[in-house]
Coordinates of N, CA and C in Angstrom, one line a residue:
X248 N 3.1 0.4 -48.8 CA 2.1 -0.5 -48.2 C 0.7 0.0 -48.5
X249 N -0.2 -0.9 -48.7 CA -1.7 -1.0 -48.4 C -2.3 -0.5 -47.4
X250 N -3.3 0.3 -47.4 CA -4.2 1.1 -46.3 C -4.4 -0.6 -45.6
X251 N -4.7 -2.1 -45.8 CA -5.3 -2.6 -45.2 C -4.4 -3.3 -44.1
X252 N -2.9 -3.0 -44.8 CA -2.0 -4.0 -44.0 C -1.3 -3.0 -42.8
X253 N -1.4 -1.5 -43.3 CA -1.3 -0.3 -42.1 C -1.9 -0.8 -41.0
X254 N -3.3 -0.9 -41.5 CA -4.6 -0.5 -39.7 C -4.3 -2.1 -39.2
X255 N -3.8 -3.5 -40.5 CA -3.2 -4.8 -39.3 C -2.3 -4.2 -38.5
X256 N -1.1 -3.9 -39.3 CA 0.4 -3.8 -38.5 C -0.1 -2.4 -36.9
X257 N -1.1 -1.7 -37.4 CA -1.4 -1.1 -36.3 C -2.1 -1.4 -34.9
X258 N -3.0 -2.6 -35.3 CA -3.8 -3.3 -34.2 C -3.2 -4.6 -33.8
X259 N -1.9 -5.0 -34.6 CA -0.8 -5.9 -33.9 C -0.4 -5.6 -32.8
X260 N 0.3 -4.0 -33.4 CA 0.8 -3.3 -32.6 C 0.5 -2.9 -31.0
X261 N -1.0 -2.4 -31.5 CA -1.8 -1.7 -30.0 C -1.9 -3.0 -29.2
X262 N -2.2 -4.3 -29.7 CA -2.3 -5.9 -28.7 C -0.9 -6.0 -28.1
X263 N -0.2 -5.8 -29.1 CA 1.4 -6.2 -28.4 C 1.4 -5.0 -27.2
X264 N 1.2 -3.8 -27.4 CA 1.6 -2.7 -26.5 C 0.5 -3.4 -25.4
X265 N -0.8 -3.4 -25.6 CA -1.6 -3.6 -24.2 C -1.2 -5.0 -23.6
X266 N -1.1 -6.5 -24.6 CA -0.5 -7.2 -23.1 C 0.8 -6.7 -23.0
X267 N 1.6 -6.1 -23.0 CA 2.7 -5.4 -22.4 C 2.4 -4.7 -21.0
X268 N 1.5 -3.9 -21.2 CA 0.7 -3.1 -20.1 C 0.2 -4.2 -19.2
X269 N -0.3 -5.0 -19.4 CA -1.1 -5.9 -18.7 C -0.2 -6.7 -17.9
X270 N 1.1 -7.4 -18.5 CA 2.3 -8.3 -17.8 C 3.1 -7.7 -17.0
X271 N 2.8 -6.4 -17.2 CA 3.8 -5.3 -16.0 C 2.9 -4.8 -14.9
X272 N 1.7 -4.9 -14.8 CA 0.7 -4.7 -13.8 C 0.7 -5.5 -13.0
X273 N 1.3 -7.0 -13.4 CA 1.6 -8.1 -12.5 C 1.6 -8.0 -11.3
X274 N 3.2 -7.2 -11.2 CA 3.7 -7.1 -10.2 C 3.5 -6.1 -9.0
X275 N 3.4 -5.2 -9.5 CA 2.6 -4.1 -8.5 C 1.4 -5.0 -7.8
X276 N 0.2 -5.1 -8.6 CA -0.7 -5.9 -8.3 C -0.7 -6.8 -6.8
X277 N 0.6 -8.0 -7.1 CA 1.0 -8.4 -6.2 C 1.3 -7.6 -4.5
X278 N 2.3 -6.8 -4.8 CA 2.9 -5.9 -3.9 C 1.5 -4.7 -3.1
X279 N 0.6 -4.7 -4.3 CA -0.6 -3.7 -3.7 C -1.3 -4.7 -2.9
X280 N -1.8 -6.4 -3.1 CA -2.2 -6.8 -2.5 C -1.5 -7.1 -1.3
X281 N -0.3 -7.5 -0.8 CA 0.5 -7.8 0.2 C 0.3 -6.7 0.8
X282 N 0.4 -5.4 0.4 CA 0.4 -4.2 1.8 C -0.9 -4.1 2.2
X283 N -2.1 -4.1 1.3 CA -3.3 -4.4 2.1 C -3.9 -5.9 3.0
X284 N -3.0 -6.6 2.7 CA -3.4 -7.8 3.6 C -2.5 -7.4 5.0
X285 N -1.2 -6.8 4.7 CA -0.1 -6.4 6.0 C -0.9 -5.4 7.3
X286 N -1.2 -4.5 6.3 CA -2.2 -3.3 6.6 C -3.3 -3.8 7.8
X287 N -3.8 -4.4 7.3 CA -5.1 -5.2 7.5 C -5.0 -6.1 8.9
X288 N -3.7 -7.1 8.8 CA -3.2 -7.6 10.1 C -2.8 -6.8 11.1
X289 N -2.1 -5.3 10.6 CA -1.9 -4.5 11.8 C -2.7 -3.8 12.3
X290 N -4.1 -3.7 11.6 CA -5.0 -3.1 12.4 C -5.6 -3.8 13.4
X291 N -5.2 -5.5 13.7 CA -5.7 -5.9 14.5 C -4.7 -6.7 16.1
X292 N -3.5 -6.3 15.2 CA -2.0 -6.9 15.9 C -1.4 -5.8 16.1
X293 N -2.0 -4.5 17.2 CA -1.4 -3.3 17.4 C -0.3 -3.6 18.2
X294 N 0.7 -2.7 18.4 CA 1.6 -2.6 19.1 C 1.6 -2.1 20.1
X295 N 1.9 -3.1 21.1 CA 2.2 -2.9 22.7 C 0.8 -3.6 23.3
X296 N 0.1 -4.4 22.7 CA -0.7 -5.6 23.0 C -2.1 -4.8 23.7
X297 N -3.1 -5.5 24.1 CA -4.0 -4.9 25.1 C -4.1 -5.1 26.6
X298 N -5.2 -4.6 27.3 CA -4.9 -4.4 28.9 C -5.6 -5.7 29.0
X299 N -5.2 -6.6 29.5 CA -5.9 -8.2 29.9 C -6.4 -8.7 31.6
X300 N -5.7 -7.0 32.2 CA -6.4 -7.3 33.5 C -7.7 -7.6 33.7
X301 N -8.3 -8.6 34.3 CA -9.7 -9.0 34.7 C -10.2 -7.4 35.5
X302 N -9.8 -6.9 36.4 CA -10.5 -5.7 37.2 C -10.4 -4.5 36.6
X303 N -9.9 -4.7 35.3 CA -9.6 -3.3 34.8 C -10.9 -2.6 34.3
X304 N -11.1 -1.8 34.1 CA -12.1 -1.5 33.4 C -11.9 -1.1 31.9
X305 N -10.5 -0.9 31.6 CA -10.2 -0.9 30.5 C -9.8 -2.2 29.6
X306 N -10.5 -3.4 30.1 CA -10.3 -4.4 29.8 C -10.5 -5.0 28.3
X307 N -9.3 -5.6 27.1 CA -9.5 -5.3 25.9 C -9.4 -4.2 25.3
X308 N -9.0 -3.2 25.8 CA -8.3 -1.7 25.0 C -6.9 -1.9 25.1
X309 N -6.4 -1.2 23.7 CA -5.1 -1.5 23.6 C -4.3 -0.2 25.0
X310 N -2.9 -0.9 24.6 CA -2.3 -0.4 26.0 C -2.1 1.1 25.8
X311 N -1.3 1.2 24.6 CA -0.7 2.8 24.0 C -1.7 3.7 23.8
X312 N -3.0 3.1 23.7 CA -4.1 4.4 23.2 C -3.9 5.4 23.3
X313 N -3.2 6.2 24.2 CA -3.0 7.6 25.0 C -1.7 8.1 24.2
X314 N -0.7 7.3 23.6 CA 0.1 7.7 23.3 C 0.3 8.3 21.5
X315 N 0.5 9.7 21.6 CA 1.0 10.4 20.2 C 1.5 9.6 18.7
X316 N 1.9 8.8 19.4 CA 2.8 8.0 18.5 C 2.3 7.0 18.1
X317 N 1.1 6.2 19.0 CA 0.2 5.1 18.7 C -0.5 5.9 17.9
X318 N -1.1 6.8 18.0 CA -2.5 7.7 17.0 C -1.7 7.7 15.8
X319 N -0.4 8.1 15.3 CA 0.0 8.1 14.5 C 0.2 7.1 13.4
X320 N 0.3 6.3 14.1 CA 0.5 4.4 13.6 C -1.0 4.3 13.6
X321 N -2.1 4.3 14.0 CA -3.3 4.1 13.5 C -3.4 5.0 12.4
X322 N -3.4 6.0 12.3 CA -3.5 7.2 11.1 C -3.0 6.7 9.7
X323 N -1.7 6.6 9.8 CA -0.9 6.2 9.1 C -1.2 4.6 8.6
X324 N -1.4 3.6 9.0 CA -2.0 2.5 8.9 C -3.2 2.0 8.0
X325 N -4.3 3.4 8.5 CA -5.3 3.3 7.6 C -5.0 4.2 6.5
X326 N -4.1 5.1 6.6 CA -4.3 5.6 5.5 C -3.4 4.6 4.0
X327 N -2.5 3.8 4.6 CA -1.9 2.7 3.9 C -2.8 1.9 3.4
X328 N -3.9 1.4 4.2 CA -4.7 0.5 4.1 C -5.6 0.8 2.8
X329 N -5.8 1.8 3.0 CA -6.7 2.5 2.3 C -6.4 2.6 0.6
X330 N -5.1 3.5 0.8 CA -4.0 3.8 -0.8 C -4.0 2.0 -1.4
X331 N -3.5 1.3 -0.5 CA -3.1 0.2 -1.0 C -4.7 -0.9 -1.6
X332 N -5.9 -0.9 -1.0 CA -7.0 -1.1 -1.6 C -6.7 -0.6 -2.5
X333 N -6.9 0.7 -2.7 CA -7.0 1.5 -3.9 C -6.6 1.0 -5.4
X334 N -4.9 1.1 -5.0 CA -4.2 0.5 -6.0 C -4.7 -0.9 -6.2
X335 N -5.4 -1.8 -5.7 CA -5.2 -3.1 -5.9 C -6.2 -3.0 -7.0
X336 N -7.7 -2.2 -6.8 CA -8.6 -2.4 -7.2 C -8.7 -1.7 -8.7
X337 N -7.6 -1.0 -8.9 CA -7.0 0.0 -9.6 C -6.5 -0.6 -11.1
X338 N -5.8 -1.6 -10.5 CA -5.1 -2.6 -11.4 C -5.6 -3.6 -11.5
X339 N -7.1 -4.3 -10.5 CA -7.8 -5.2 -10.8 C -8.7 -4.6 -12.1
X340 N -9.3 -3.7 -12.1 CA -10.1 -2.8 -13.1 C -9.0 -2.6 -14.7
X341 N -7.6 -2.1 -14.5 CA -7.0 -1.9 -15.4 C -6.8 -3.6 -16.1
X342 N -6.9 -4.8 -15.2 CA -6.8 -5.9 -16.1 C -7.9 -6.1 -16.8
X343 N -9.1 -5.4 -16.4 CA -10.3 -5.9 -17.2 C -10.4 -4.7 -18.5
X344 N -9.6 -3.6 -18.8 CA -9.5 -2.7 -19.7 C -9.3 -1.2 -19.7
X345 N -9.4 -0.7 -18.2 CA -9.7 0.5 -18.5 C -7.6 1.1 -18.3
X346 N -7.3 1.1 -18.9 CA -5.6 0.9 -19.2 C -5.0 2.5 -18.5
X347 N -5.0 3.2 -19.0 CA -4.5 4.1 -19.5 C -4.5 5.0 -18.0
X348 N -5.5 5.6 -17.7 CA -5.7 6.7 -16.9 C -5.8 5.2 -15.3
X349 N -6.4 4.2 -15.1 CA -5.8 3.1 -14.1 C -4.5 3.1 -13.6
X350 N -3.4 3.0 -14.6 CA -2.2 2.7 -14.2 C -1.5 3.4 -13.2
X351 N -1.9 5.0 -14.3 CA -1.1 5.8 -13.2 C -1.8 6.2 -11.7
X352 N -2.7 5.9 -11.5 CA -3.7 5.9 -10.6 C -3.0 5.0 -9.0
X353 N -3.8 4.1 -9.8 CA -2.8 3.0 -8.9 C -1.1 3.0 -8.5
X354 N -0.8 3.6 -9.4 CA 1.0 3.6 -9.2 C 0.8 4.6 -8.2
X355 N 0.8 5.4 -8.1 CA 0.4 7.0 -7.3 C -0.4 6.3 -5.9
X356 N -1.5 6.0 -6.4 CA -1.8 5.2 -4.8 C -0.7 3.8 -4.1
X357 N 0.1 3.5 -4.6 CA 0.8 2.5 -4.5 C 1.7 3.2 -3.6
X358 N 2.3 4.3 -4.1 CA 3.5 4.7 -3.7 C 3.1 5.6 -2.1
X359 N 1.8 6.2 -2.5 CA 1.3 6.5 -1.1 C 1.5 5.4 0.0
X360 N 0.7 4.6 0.2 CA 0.0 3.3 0.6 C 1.9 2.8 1.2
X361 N 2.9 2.5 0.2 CA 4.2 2.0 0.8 C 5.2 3.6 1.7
X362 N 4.4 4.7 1.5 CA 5.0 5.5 2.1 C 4.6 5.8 3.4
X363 N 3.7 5.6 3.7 CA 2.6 5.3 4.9 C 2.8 4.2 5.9
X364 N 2.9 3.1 5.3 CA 3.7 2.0 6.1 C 4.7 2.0 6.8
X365 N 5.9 3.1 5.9 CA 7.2 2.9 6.2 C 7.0 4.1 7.9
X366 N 6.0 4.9 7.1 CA 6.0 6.0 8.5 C 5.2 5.3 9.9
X367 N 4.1 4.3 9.1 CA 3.0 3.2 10.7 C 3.7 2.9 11.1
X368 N 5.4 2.1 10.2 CA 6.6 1.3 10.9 C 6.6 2.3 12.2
X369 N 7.4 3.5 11.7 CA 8.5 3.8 12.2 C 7.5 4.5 13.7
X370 N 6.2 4.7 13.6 CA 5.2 5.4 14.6 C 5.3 4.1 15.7
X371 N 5.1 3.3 15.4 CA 4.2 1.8 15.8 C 5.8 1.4 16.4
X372 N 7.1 1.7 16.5 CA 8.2 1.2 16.9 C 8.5 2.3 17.9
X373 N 8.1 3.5 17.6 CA 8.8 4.5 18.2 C 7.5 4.6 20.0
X374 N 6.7 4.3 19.4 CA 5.4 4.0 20.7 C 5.7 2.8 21.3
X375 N 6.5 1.9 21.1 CA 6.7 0.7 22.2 C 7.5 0.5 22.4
X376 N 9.0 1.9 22.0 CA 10.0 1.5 22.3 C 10.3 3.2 23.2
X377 N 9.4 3.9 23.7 CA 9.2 5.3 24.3 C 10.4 5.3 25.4
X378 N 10.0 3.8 26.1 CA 11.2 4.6 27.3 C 12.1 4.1 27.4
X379 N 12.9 3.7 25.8 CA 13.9 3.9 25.7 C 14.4 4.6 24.6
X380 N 14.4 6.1 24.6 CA 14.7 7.1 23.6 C 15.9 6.9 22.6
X381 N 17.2 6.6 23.2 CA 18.2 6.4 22.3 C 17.4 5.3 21.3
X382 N 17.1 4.1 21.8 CA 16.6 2.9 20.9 C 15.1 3.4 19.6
X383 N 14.9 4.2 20.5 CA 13.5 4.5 20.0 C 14.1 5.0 18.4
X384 N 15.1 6.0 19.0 CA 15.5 7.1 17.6 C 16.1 6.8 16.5
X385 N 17.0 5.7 16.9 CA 18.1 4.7 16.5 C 17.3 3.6 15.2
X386 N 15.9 3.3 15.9 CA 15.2 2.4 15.1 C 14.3 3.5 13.9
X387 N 14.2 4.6 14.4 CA 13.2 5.4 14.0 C 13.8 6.1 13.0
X388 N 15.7 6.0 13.0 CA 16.1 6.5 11.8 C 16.6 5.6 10.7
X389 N 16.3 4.4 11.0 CA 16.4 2.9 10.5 C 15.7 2.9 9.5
X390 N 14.6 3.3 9.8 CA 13.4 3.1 9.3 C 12.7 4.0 8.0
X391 N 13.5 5.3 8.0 CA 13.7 7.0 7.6 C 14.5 6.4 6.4
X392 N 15.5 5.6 6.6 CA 16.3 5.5 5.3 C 15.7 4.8 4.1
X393 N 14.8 4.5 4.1 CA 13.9 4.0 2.9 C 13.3 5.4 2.0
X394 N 13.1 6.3 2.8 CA 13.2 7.6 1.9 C 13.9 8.7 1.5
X395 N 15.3 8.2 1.8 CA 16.4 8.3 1.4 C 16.6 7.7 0.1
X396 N 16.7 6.6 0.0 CA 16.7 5.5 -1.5 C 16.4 5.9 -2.5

């Protein structure tokens, strides 16, 4: 072969490899924006509702605030919220070119961001389901087996 039909067959090549890269970003993409929109609802749909007494003075604070296991599910939440931005904007950027050092970026924040959720689950169940311990643990190891997988 020709030096000229090399550098084609090579820049065929690098197009075919990059939308390859680009059609597999799809889907993450998707899944990164779903946990930040999920993320997002539960920062405002906490678990175990708010105090709605008129005389309260805690009136509009959520109920569990006091509880270990609530702080954890906020913690955890944002920190989901956060990873999972991350990746979105990760792979929104990697669609406009920056390929290479993007991907694994976002994949890494992805995996954070769905590891986090599974722990808000399991925080955010285990705080509204306190006084009932067997149930609590039962759901809490339900929830554990996804990092198992």
């Amino acid at each position: 072969m020709d030096r000229p039909k090399i550098i084609f067959n090579q820049d065929k090549e690098r197009v075919i490899n990059i939308k390859g890269i680009l059609s597999a970003a799809q889907m993450p993409l998707v899944v990164a924006t779903l946990l930040v929109t999920v993320t997002f609802a539960a920062g405002f749909t906490l678990p175990g509702g708010f105090e709605s007494d008129a005389i309260s003075p805690n009136k509009g604070m959520t109920i569990l605030i006091r509880k270990t296991a609530f702080h954890a599910f906020l913690i955890m939440d944002a920190i989901a919220f956060a990873f999972s931005a991350g990746a979105t904007f990760s792979y929104f950027y990697q669609n406009l070119g920056y390929l290479w050092s993007l991907s694994k970026v976002g994949a890494r924040s992805q995996l954070v961001a769905m590891s986090a959720v599974v722990i808000a689950f399991v925080a955010g169940m285990y705080a509204t389901l306190a006084h009932s311990v067997g149930l609590a643990v039962t759901v809490c190891a339900i929830g554990c087996i996804s990092f198992i997988m």
